[in-house]
Amino acid sequence: MRKPFSLFPILVLTAFPVCAEFTIPYPDNSNKKEIPVLESSPEAKNKPQSVSKEREKKEIRLSSRNVSEESEKEAPKEKLKKFFTRPTNKGTYGDRPKFYRGLYVNNSLISDKSRKNEWESLLKDASDYGVNVLVIDLQPKTPPVEEISRIKGMGFYPVGRLVNFDGGLKTKYPSTEKLNSIFGYVRKACLSGFPEVQLDYIRYADVTDIDLSLKEKYNNINEIVNRIRGEANQCEKLPYLGADIFGRIPFNRDDQIGQKVENFAQLVDVIYPMLYPSHFYGQPGRIANPYQTVYDGLKNTRKRSLSTTKVVGWIQGFGMSLGPSGKSLKDYIKAQIEASVDSDSDGFVVWNIVGKYGDTFRAIEESIQSGKLKLEE
């Protein structure tokens, strides 16, 4: 059953000072009645919502996707151990895992025929290690229904990642052409059979010349998400809707990019904070302690969300800034996985833009062997 999306009159967001820097965690609020209610366009179709539902300078461009990839040593194939065997046809349309154990999949890995062997190898390894979620780019070429059906038949829950405003919105409101492009990819995702669409870069740019108050930024982002929801509601089978937020957002009360946990908790079914520890520029303690960074970010997101909102963290599967932690990439990933479990979140998705997941698989293996990571669906 999907939860009805509120149609009652809604109050106007109150603007607060932008908090670009943060050095202490967001305080406990235990879901106090501080959730700002939203303004939406009259043309937005607010149909039911699911029950379970950089500054471009380094110092504040936290959790951007534009990171340099350091090479990682792949796990020898002969050492890969199969942990999990799925029943045939597990993962039918709309079934969501209780706990996401996910990997990011670059669009070219599926759409480039010369990478077919690489794609098949990743699918096999992911299945062997109990991965149950694949976050797959919808752009530039949305995978066909036949491929998404095959993936679901293998037991994976596919999530379609949709980049809305690459680098963030740099105008007061997106053009009609841009919105139509976004809506078009939502329709393509539905036709391909994706049970969930994840909105990435659903925010303003860190640095722009836009003369907009914080309240106006919030309201515009809220309206855009509502309009995307309206488009998704035209699909034959209603997809869940997720949204990526910067890693600093769970720690900030308000932010100049127009993202706020409380807003997204009302608008989407899944919130994905991008908690890559390496991206907490100017906060060496967070870079050096991947466990605590992910734990705090997920806990804060959970406290500021609705009880029906899933919270799934993007975690770091690449070798940037590992030195201060004294950990190998495998152990860095393992710490983040275990923080995802301990924080009572709804899972994790590992980001590695080139799809090299050998260290991730080793980290999953050790977390399973220690009893920390369970494989129940």
Short mmCIF file of C-alpha atoms in Angstrom, two decimals:
data_model
loop_
_atom_site.label_atom_id
_atom_site.label_comp_id
_atom_site.label_asym_id
_atom_site.label_seq_id
_atom_site.Cartn_x
_atom_site.Cartn_y
_atom_site.Cartn_z
CA MET A 1 0.00 0.00 0.00
CA ARG A 2 1.25 3.46 -0.83
CA LYS A 3 0.90 6.23 1.71
CA PRO A 4 -1.41 9.09 0.58
CA PHE A 5 0.51 12.23 -0.25
CA SER A 6 -0.91 15.15 1.72
CA LEU A 7 -3.20 17.52 -0.15
CA PHE A 8 -3.89 19.79 2.83
CA PRO A 9 -2.84 23.44 2.59
CA ILE A 10 0.79 23.79 3.45
CA LEU A 11 2.74 26.43 5.28
CA VAL A 12 5.61 28.40 3.85
CA LEU A 13 9.18 27.41 4.65
CA THR A 14 11.00 29.81 6.92
CA ALA A 15 14.47 30.72 5.71
CA PHE A 16 17.41 30.19 8.04
CA PRO A 17 21.02 31.31 7.66
CA VAL A 18 23.06 29.11 5.36
CA CYS A 19 25.41 26.81 7.20
CA ALA A 20 28.16 25.95 4.72
CA GLU A 21 30.65 24.79 7.31
CA PHE A 22 29.93 22.22 9.94
CA THR A 23 32.11 20.89 12.71
CA ILE A 24 29.62 19.23 15.06
CA PRO A 25 26.89 16.72 14.31
CA TYR A 26 23.32 17.83 13.88
CA PRO A 27 21.76 17.69 17.37
CA ASP A 28 19.23 15.09 18.40
CA ASN A 29 15.70 16.14 17.64
CA SER A 30 13.82 12.84 17.81
CA ASN A 31 11.53 13.92 14.96
CA LYS A 32 10.26 16.97 16.78
CA LYS A 33 7.60 18.82 14.88
CA GLU A 34 10.14 20.92 13.01
CA ILE A 35 9.57 19.42 9.59
CA PRO A 36 8.98 22.30 7.20
CA VAL A 37 5.87 21.83 5.11
CA LEU A 38 6.13 22.39 1.42
CA GLU A 39 4.75 24.56 -1.30
CA SER A 40 3.95 22.78 -4.52
CA SER A 41 2.84 23.75 -7.98
CA PRO A 42 -0.88 23.39 -8.64
CA GLU A 43 0.02 21.41 -11.73
CA ALA A 44 1.94 18.82 -9.73
CA LYS A 45 -0.02 15.61 -9.39
CA ASN A 46 0.44 14.54 -5.81
CA LYS A 47 -0.62 10.93 -6.01
CA PRO A 48 0.19 8.35 -3.36
CA GLN A 49 3.66 8.08 -1.92
CA SER A 50 5.18 4.79 -0.83
CA VAL A 51 4.80 3.61 2.72
CA SER A 52 8.49 2.87 3.10
CA LYS A 53 8.83 5.51 1.37
CA GLU A 54 31.03 22.71 -5.67
CA ARG A 55 30.81 26.15 -3.48
CA GLU A 56 32.89 24.43 -6.31
CA LYS A 57 35.98 24.83 -4.17
CA LYS A 58 37.10 21.71 -2.40
CA GLU A 59 36.46 22.82 1.14
CA ILE A 60 32.66 22.74 0.83
CA ARG A 61 32.01 20.64 -2.26
CA LEU A 62 31.16 17.63 -0.18
CA SER A 63 29.93 14.40 -1.70
CA SER A 64 30.09 15.55 -5.28
CA ARG A 65 30.30 12.77 -7.82
CA ASN A 66 33.29 14.40 -9.51
CA VAL A 67 36.07 12.54 -7.76
CA SER A 68 39.34 11.29 -9.08
CA GLU A 69 39.53 7.53 -9.05
CA GLU A 70 42.60 5.94 -7.55
CA SER A 71 43.46 2.49 -8.80
CA GLU A 72 42.51 -0.45 -6.67
CA LYS A 73 43.86 -3.96 -6.71
CA GLU A 74 41.20 -6.37 -7.79
CA ALA A 75 40.52 -9.49 -5.79
CA PRO A 76 41.96 -12.57 -7.50
CA LYS A 77 39.04 -14.31 -9.12
CA GLU A 78 39.98 -17.66 -7.65
CA LYS A 79 39.51 -16.23 -4.17
CA LEU A 80 35.95 -15.13 -4.74
CA LYS A 81 33.63 -17.14 -2.58
CA LYS A 82 29.95 -17.62 -3.26
CA PHE A 83 27.87 -16.62 -0.26
CA PHE A 84 24.35 -16.41 -1.50
CA THR A 85 22.11 -18.40 -3.84
CA ARG A 86 18.86 -16.77 -4.84
CA PRO A 87 15.69 -18.61 -5.81
CA THR A 88 14.67 -18.25 -9.43
CA ASN A 89 12.63 -15.15 -10.24
CA LYS A 90 13.31 -13.55 -6.86
CA GLY A 91 13.24 -9.79 -7.22
CA THR A 92 10.04 -9.29 -9.18
CA TYR A 93 8.78 -5.82 -9.97
CA GLY A 94 8.23 -3.66 -6.92
CA ASP A 95 9.83 -6.00 -4.38
CA ARG A 96 12.23 -3.98 -2.26
CA PRO A 97 14.96 -5.48 -0.12
CA LYS A 98 14.65 -4.84 3.57
CA PHE A 99 18.34 -3.88 3.63
CA TYR A 100 20.02 -2.54 0.48
CA ARG A 101 23.42 -4.09 -0.32
CA GLY A 102 24.11 -2.11 -3.44
CA LEU A 103 26.62 -1.24 -6.13
CA TYR A 104 26.68 1.62 -8.62
CA VAL A 105 26.74 0.58 -12.30
CA ASN A 106 27.99 3.05 -14.90
CA ASN A 107 25.77 3.29 -17.98
CA SER A 108 28.56 2.33 -20.36
CA LEU A 109 29.01 -1.02 -18.64
CA ILE A 110 25.59 -2.06 -19.93
CA SER A 111 25.27 -0.05 -23.14
CA ASP A 112 28.79 -0.67 -24.53
CA LYS A 113 28.74 -4.06 -26.23
CA SER A 114 32.55 -4.30 -26.00
CA ARG A 115 32.19 -4.47 -22.20
CA LYS A 116 29.72 -7.36 -22.20
CA ASN A 117 32.14 -9.80 -20.57
CA GLU A 118 32.96 -7.24 -17.88
CA TRP A 119 29.25 -6.72 -17.22
CA GLU A 120 28.52 -10.42 -16.97
CA SER A 121 31.47 -10.90 -14.64
CA LEU A 122 30.21 -8.13 -12.36
CA LEU A 123 26.73 -9.63 -12.27
CA LYS A 124 28.13 -13.03 -11.31
CA ASP A 125 30.40 -11.66 -8.59
CA ALA A 126 27.68 -9.40 -7.22
CA SER A 127 25.29 -12.32 -7.02
CA ASP A 128 27.88 -14.55 -5.39
CA TYR A 129 28.49 -11.95 -2.66
CA GLY A 130 24.89 -11.25 -1.81
CA VAL A 131 24.56 -7.86 -3.48
CA ASN A 132 20.85 -7.26 -3.96
CA VAL A 133 20.66 -3.72 -5.41
CA LEU A 134 22.17 -2.28 -8.58
CA VAL A 135 21.95 1.49 -9.09
CA ILE A 136 22.16 1.92 -12.85
CA ASP A 137 22.46 5.14 -14.87
CA LEU A 138 19.43 5.93 -16.98
CA GLN A 139 21.47 8.33 -19.13
CA PRO A 140 22.48 8.57 -21.85
CA LYS A 141 20.95 5.27 -22.93
CA THR A 142 18.33 3.71 -20.69
CA PRO A 143 18.78 -0.08 -20.52
CA PRO A 144 16.06 -1.99 -22.39
CA VAL A 145 13.23 -3.81 -20.68
CA GLU A 146 14.73 -7.18 -21.60
CA GLU A 147 17.94 -6.44 -19.70
CA ILE A 148 16.18 -5.06 -16.64
CA SER A 149 13.87 -8.08 -16.62
CA ARG A 150 16.91 -10.37 -16.76
CA ILE A 151 18.57 -8.50 -13.89
CA LYS A 152 15.45 -8.80 -11.77
CA GLY A 153 15.21 -12.49 -12.62
CA MET A 154 18.73 -12.90 -11.20
CA GLY A 155 17.47 -11.48 -7.91
CA PHE A 156 18.64 -7.88 -8.15
CA TYR A 157 16.54 -4.83 -7.37
CA PRO A 158 17.46 -2.31 -10.09
CA VAL A 159 17.36 1.41 -9.30
CA GLY A 160 17.48 3.91 -12.17
CA ARG A 161 19.82 6.83 -11.41
CA LEU A 162 18.67 10.04 -13.06
CA VAL A 163 21.01 13.06 -13.14
CA ASN A 164 18.77 16.13 -13.04
CA PHE A 165 21.11 19.14 -13.07
CA ASP A 166 24.71 18.10 -13.60
CA GLY A 167 26.77 20.20 -11.20
CA GLY A 168 23.63 21.66 -9.72
CA LEU A 169 20.96 24.05 -11.01
CA LYS A 170 22.49 27.38 -12.07
CA THR A 171 19.32 29.24 -12.98
CA LYS A 172 16.35 30.27 -10.86
CA TYR A 173 14.22 27.53 -12.39
CA PRO A 174 15.00 24.91 -15.02
CA SER A 175 13.91 25.45 -18.59
CA THR A 176 10.91 23.67 -20.03
CA GLU A 177 13.27 21.72 -22.28
CA LYS A 178 15.30 20.51 -19.32
CA LEU A 179 12.24 19.45 -17.35
CA ASN A 180 10.85 17.64 -20.37
CA SER A 181 14.12 15.75 -20.70
CA ILE A 182 13.93 14.70 -17.04
CA PHE A 183 10.30 13.63 -17.42
CA GLY A 184 11.23 11.68 -20.54
CA TYR A 185 13.82 9.65 -18.64
CA VAL A 186 11.30 8.94 -15.90
CA ARG A 187 8.97 7.50 -18.55
CA LYS A 188 11.83 5.48 -20.06
CA ALA A 189 12.69 4.09 -16.63
CA CYS A 190 9.10 2.96 -16.16
CA LEU A 191 8.93 1.36 -19.59
CA SER A 192 12.17 -0.52 -18.88
CA GLY A 193 10.71 -1.85 -15.64
CA PHE A 194 12.74 -0.01 -13.01
CA PRO A 195 10.86 -0.24 -9.70
CA GLU A 196 12.69 2.81 -8.33
CA VAL A 197 14.00 6.06 -9.80
CA GLN A 198 16.79 7.83 -7.91
CA LEU A 199 17.17 11.58 -8.43
CA ASP A 200 20.78 12.74 -8.40
CA TYR A 201 21.99 16.36 -8.56
CA ILE A 202 18.54 17.49 -7.46
CA ARG A 203 19.89 20.74 -6.04
CA TYR A 204 21.31 24.17 -6.79
CA ALA A 205 24.99 24.66 -7.59
CA ASP A 206 27.24 25.60 -4.69
CA VAL A 207 28.31 28.84 -6.38
CA THR A 208 25.97 30.78 -8.64
CA ASP A 209 24.95 34.37 -9.25
CA ILE A 210 21.31 33.51 -8.64
CA ASP A 211 19.48 36.08 -6.57
CA LEU A 212 17.30 33.66 -4.61
CA SER A 213 16.59 33.40 -0.92
CA LEU A 214 17.10 30.09 0.81
CA LYS A 215 13.34 29.73 1.15
CA GLU A 216 12.90 30.21 -2.60
CA LYS A 217 15.54 27.59 -3.32
CA TYR A 218 13.81 25.10 -1.06
CA ASN A 219 10.43 25.79 -2.59
CA ASN A 220 11.74 25.47 -6.15
CA ILE A 221 13.49 22.17 -5.47
CA ASN A 222 10.38 20.89 -3.69
CA GLU A 223 8.20 21.85 -6.64
CA ILE A 224 10.54 20.17 -9.14
CA VAL A 225 10.46 16.93 -7.14
CA ASN A 226 6.67 17.16 -6.94
CA ARG A 227 6.46 17.56 -10.70
CA ILE A 228 8.73 14.56 -11.20
CA ARG A 229 6.48 12.62 -8.83
CA GLY A 230 3.50 13.67 -10.94
CA GLU A 231 5.21 12.31 -14.05
CA ALA A 232 6.10 9.06 -12.29
CA ASN A 233 2.48 8.71 -11.24
CA GLN A 234 1.52 8.40 -14.90
CA CYS A 235 3.45 5.12 -15.12
CA GLU A 236 1.44 1.92 -15.31
CA LYS A 237 3.27 0.68 -12.24
CA LEU A 238 4.17 3.45 -9.81
CA PRO A 239 7.91 3.50 -9.14
CA TYR A 240 9.39 4.41 -5.80
CA LEU A 241 11.23 7.72 -5.81
CA GLY A 242 14.61 8.32 -4.18
CA ALA A 243 16.86 11.37 -3.89
CA ASP A 244 20.60 11.82 -3.36
CA ILE A 245 21.70 14.51 -0.92
CA PHE A 246 25.14 15.94 -0.22
CA GLY A 247 27.01 14.32 2.65
CA ARG A 248 26.97 17.55 4.62
CA ILE A 249 23.18 17.92 4.53
CA PRO A 250 22.49 15.52 7.45
CA PHE A 251 24.80 17.71 9.56
CA ASN A 252 23.43 21.11 8.46
CA ARG A 253 20.17 22.68 9.52
CA ASP A 254 20.02 24.56 6.22
CA ASP A 255 22.15 24.69 3.12
CA GLN A 256 22.60 27.03 0.16
CA ILE A 257 22.14 24.24 -2.39
CA GLY A 258 18.47 23.94 -1.48
CA GLN A 259 18.53 20.47 0.06
CA LYS A 260 17.10 19.68 3.49
CA VAL A 261 16.49 16.28 5.02
CA GLU A 262 13.04 17.19 6.35
CA ASN A 263 11.89 18.34 2.92
CA PHE A 264 13.02 15.25 1.07
CA ALA A 265 11.55 13.00 3.76
CA GLN A 266 8.11 14.28 2.74
CA LEU A 267 8.75 14.13 -0.99
CA VAL A 268 10.50 10.83 -1.68
CA ASP A 269 10.49 7.23 -0.54
CA VAL A 270 14.26 6.83 -0.11
CA ILE A 271 16.92 9.35 0.94
CA TYR A 272 20.49 8.58 -0.12
CA PRO A 273 23.05 10.74 1.74
CA MET A 274 26.40 10.71 -0.08
CA LEU A 275 28.65 10.10 2.89
CA TYR A 276 32.04 9.49 1.25
CA PRO A 277 34.45 10.29 4.11
CA SER A 278 37.12 11.61 1.72
CA HIS A 279 34.79 14.44 0.72
CA PHE A 280 34.56 16.04 4.16
CA TYR A 281 37.18 18.60 3.20
CA GLY A 282 38.56 20.56 6.12
CA GLN A 283 37.41 17.91 8.61
CA PRO A 284 40.34 15.51 8.98
CA GLY A 285 38.58 13.57 11.72
CA ARG A 286 35.79 12.56 9.39
CA ILE A 287 38.20 11.58 6.63
CA ALA A 288 40.25 9.48 9.06
CA ASN A 289 37.27 7.73 10.65
CA PRO A 290 35.04 6.24 7.95
CA TYR A 291 32.95 4.28 10.44
CA GLN A 292 31.97 7.29 12.55
CA THR A 293 31.35 9.52 9.54
CA VAL A 294 28.91 7.11 7.94
CA TYR A 295 27.33 6.21 11.27
CA ASP A 296 26.71 9.85 12.22
CA GLY A 297 25.40 10.78 8.78
CA LEU A 298 22.92 7.93 8.65
CA LYS A 299 21.78 8.41 12.25
CA ASN A 300 21.17 12.11 11.66
CA THR A 301 19.27 11.43 8.46
CA ARG A 302 17.12 8.86 10.22
CA LYS A 303 16.31 11.21 13.11
CA ARG A 304 15.28 13.97 10.72
CA SER A 305 13.20 11.78 8.41
CA LEU A 306 9.75 10.28 8.64
CA SER A 307 9.39 6.78 10.01
CA THR A 308 8.26 5.62 6.56
CA THR A 309 11.31 7.01 4.74
CA LYS A 310 14.08 4.58 3.86
CA VAL A 311 17.60 5.85 4.53
CA VAL A 312 20.35 4.28 2.40
CA GLY A 313 23.89 5.67 2.42
CA TRP A 314 26.17 6.11 -0.54
CA ILE A 315 29.57 4.92 0.70
CA GLN A 316 33.09 5.24 -0.65
CA GLY A 317 34.41 2.41 -2.79
CA PHE A 318 37.39 4.31 -4.22
CA GLY A 319 40.84 5.02 -2.85
CA MET A 320 40.77 8.79 -2.29
CA SER A 321 42.37 10.12 0.94
CA LEU A 322 42.79 6.77 2.65
CA GLY A 323 46.11 7.74 4.26
CA PRO A 324 44.82 9.49 7.41
CA SER A 325 42.76 6.44 8.35
CA GLY A 326 45.68 4.02 8.20
CA LYS A 327 43.34 1.58 6.49
CA SER A 328 43.47 -0.31 3.24
CA LEU A 329 40.63 0.34 0.79
CA LYS A 330 39.07 -2.96 1.77
CA ASP A 331 39.04 -2.06 5.45
CA TYR A 332 37.84 1.47 4.68
CA ILE A 333 34.83 0.01 2.85
CA LYS A 334 34.27 -2.58 5.54
CA ALA A 335 34.10 0.11 8.23
CA GLN A 336 31.44 1.96 6.24
CA ILE A 337 29.40 -1.19 5.67
CA GLU A 338 29.41 -1.98 9.36
CA ALA A 339 28.44 1.60 10.21
CA SER A 340 25.49 1.20 7.86
CA VAL A 341 24.36 -1.83 9.84
CA ASP A 342 25.01 -0.38 13.30
CA SER A 343 23.19 2.86 12.54
CA ASP A 344 19.93 1.01 11.85
CA SER A 345 19.83 2.40 8.34
CA ASP A 346 18.16 0.66 5.44
CA GLY A 347 21.39 -0.21 3.67
CA PHE A 348 24.31 1.06 1.61
CA VAL A 349 25.31 1.53 -2.01
CA VAL A 350 29.01 1.53 -2.91
CA TRP A 351 30.21 4.16 -5.39
CA ASN A 352 33.06 3.31 -7.75
CA ILE A 353 32.71 5.14 -11.04
CA VAL A 354 34.74 2.61 -13.03
CA GLY A 355 33.04 -0.45 -11.54
CA LYS A 356 36.07 -1.95 -9.80
CA TYR A 357 34.61 -3.76 -6.81
CA GLY A 358 37.25 -6.32 -5.81
CA ASP A 359 37.94 -4.60 -2.49
CA THR A 360 34.22 -4.15 -1.94
CA PHE A 361 33.62 -7.86 -2.34
CA ARG A 362 36.40 -8.65 0.11
CA ALA A 363 34.91 -6.17 2.58
CA ILE A 364 31.48 -7.76 2.21
CA GLU A 365 33.01 -11.21 2.67
CA GLU A 366 34.68 -10.26 5.95
CA SER A 367 31.56 -8.50 7.24
CA ILE A 368 29.52 -11.62 6.54
CA GLN A 369 32.07 -13.91 8.15
CA SER A 370 32.14 -11.77 11.30
CA GLY A 371 28.37 -11.95 11.54
CA LYS A 372 27.98 -8.18 11.17
CA LEU A 373 26.32 -8.24 7.74
CA LYS A 374 23.33 -10.53 7.36
CA LEU A 375 22.09 -11.79 4.02
CA GLU A 376 18.39 -11.97 4.76
CA GLU A 377 16.35 -10.10 2.18
#
